[in-house]
Amino acid sequence: DTIIIASVSCIYSLGNPHDYKNLALSLQVGQKISRGDVIRQLVFIQYVRNDVERNQSGSFQVIGSTIEVNLPYQRDKLRIEFSGMHIDHLQWVSKHENRVQHNLQDTLIFPAKHFVTTDEKKKKALASIRAELENYLPTIENPLY
């Protein structure tokens, strides 16, 4: 007999390094994209909106037409400024002094956590979990719930 202990992430191939790379959000000055679309994409790659703790890793703040992102792998925060439906400025800003350190023309925002996956893989994993659960539940004679 053998007992194998594995995380759900491992069993269903969640947290794949290729997915982590492919889910990176690419931004460039002049790019046509709405502030709302950037916010939705940040949430999808596991960033959390936090307007209270402004320097928390893996979070972002929205101030008018500006989004500031605290990347877990970067010392400074990324400031994204919009002009209508276009990115007007990308800047690295000091978290402590709130001063612009460097202007950018383009950047990649990698997911806030390593355990990310595509929608397709997530749907397949959920379907597989449901199927296993349906096979398992009828075998339980006295459920506790």
PDB file of C-alpha atoms in Angstrom, residues 50-114:
ATOM      1  CA  ASN A  50      -6.538  47.988  -0.676  1.00  0.00           C
ATOM      2  CA  ASP A  51      -7.018  51.729  -0.318  1.00  0.00           C
ATOM      3  CA  VAL A  52      -6.133  51.651   3.418  1.00  0.00           C
ATOM      4  CA  GLU A  53      -2.707  49.955   3.592  1.00  0.00           C
ATOM      5  CA  ARG A  54      -1.084  51.651   0.624  1.00  0.00           C
ATOM      6  CA  ASN A  55       2.202  49.720   0.575  1.00  0.00           C
ATOM      7  CA  GLN A  56       0.991  46.169   1.106  1.00  0.00           C
ATOM      8  CA  SER A  57       2.629  43.719  -1.289  1.00  0.00           C
ATOM      9  CA  GLY A  58       0.261  42.282  -3.887  1.00  0.00           C
ATOM     10  CA  SER A  59      -2.219  45.138  -3.590  1.00  0.00           C
ATOM     11  CA  PHE A  60      -3.252  48.149  -5.644  1.00  0.00           C
ATOM     12  CA  GLN A  61      -4.933  51.473  -5.046  1.00  0.00           C
ATOM     13  CA  VAL A  62      -7.118  53.541  -7.354  1.00  0.00           C
ATOM     14  CA  ILE A  63      -6.902  57.310  -7.080  1.00  0.00           C
ATOM     15  CA  GLY A  64      -8.957  59.036  -9.776  1.00  0.00           C
ATOM     16  CA  SER A  65      -7.438  58.176 -13.145  1.00  0.00           C
ATOM     17  CA  THR A  66      -4.352  56.599 -11.527  1.00  0.00           C
ATOM     18  CA  ILE A  67      -3.676  53.037 -10.365  1.00  0.00           C
ATOM     19  CA  GLU A  68      -0.718  52.295  -8.082  1.00  0.00           C
ATOM     20  CA  VAL A  69       0.377  48.653  -7.893  1.00  0.00           C
ATOM     21  CA  ASN A  70       2.543  47.177  -5.118  1.00  0.00           C
ATOM     22  CA  LEU A  71       4.313  44.358  -6.922  1.00  0.00           C
ATOM     23  CA  PRO A  72       5.559  41.601  -4.598  1.00  0.00           C
ATOM     24  CA  TYR A  73       8.839  41.349  -6.525  1.00  0.00           C
ATOM     25  CA  GLN A  74       9.672  45.065  -6.734  1.00  0.00           C
ATOM     26  CA  ARG A  75      10.884  47.595  -4.148  1.00  0.00           C
ATOM     27  CA  ASP A  76       9.069  50.569  -5.712  1.00  0.00           C
ATOM     28  CA  LYS A  77       5.400  50.703  -6.699  1.00  0.00           C
ATOM     29  CA  LEU A  78       4.161  51.018 -10.256  1.00  0.00           C
ATOM     30  CA  ARG A  79       2.031  54.050 -11.074  1.00  0.00           C
ATOM     31  CA  ILE A  80      -0.245  53.794 -14.106  1.00  0.00           C
ATOM     32  CA  GLU A  81      -1.816  57.083 -15.194  1.00  0.00           C
ATOM     33  CA  PHE A  82      -4.684  57.151 -17.677  1.00  0.00           C
ATOM     34  CA  SER A  83      -5.914  59.813 -20.049  1.00  0.00           C
ATOM     35  CA  GLY A  84      -9.332  58.635 -21.161  1.00  0.00           C
ATOM     36  CA  MET A  85      -8.977  55.153 -22.652  1.00  0.00           C
ATOM     37  CA  HIS A  86      -5.177  55.315 -23.004  1.00  0.00           C
ATOM     38  CA  ILE A  87      -2.211  54.848 -20.678  1.00  0.00           C
ATOM     39  CA  ASP A  88      -0.592  58.260 -20.345  1.00  0.00           C
ATOM     40  CA  HIS A  89       2.326  57.447 -17.998  1.00  0.00           C
ATOM     41  CA  LEU A  90       4.018  54.422 -16.423  1.00  0.00           C
ATOM     42  CA  GLN A  91       6.330  55.215 -13.526  1.00  0.00           C
ATOM     43  CA  TRP A  92       8.261  53.563 -10.729  1.00  0.00           C
ATOM     44  CA  VAL A  93       7.460  55.502  -7.563  1.00  0.00           C
ATOM     45  CA  SER A  94       9.181  55.282  -4.173  1.00  0.00           C
ATOM     46  CA  LYS A  95       6.829  53.633  -1.655  1.00  0.00           C
ATOM     47  CA  HIS A  96       8.168  55.680   1.236  1.00  0.00           C
ATOM     48  CA  GLU A  97       8.644  59.115  -0.302  1.00  0.00           C
ATOM     49  CA  ASN A  98       6.007  58.842  -3.058  1.00  0.00           C
ATOM     50  CA  ARG A  99       8.456  60.356  -5.556  1.00  0.00           C
ATOM     51  CA  VAL A 100       8.869  59.305  -9.167  1.00  0.00           C
ATOM     52  CA  GLN A 101      12.060  57.253  -9.502  1.00  0.00           C
ATOM     53  CA  HIS A 102      11.896  56.349 -13.176  1.00  0.00           C
ATOM     54  CA  ASN A 103       9.577  56.761 -16.181  1.00  0.00           C
ATOM     55  CA  LEU A 104       8.805  53.682 -18.281  1.00  0.00           C
ATOM     56  CA  GLN A 105       7.610  53.108 -21.822  1.00  0.00           C
ATOM     57  CA  ASP A 106       6.360  49.581 -21.120  1.00  0.00           C
ATOM     58  CA  THR A 107       6.272  46.960 -18.394  1.00  0.00           C
ATOM     59  CA  LEU A 108       4.968  43.537 -17.432  1.00  0.00           C
ATOM     60  CA  ILE A 109       2.971  42.922 -14.273  1.00  0.00           C
ATOM     61  CA  PHE A 110       3.372  39.320 -13.156  1.00  0.00           C
ATOM     62  CA  PRO A 111       0.706  37.700 -10.962  1.00  0.00           C
ATOM     63  CA  ALA A 112       0.745  38.568  -7.260  1.00  0.00           C
ATOM     64  CA  LYS A 113       1.036  34.881  -6.329  1.00  0.00           C
ATOM     65  CA  HIS A 114       2.709  31.913  -7.943  1.00  0.00           C
TER      66      HIS A 114
END
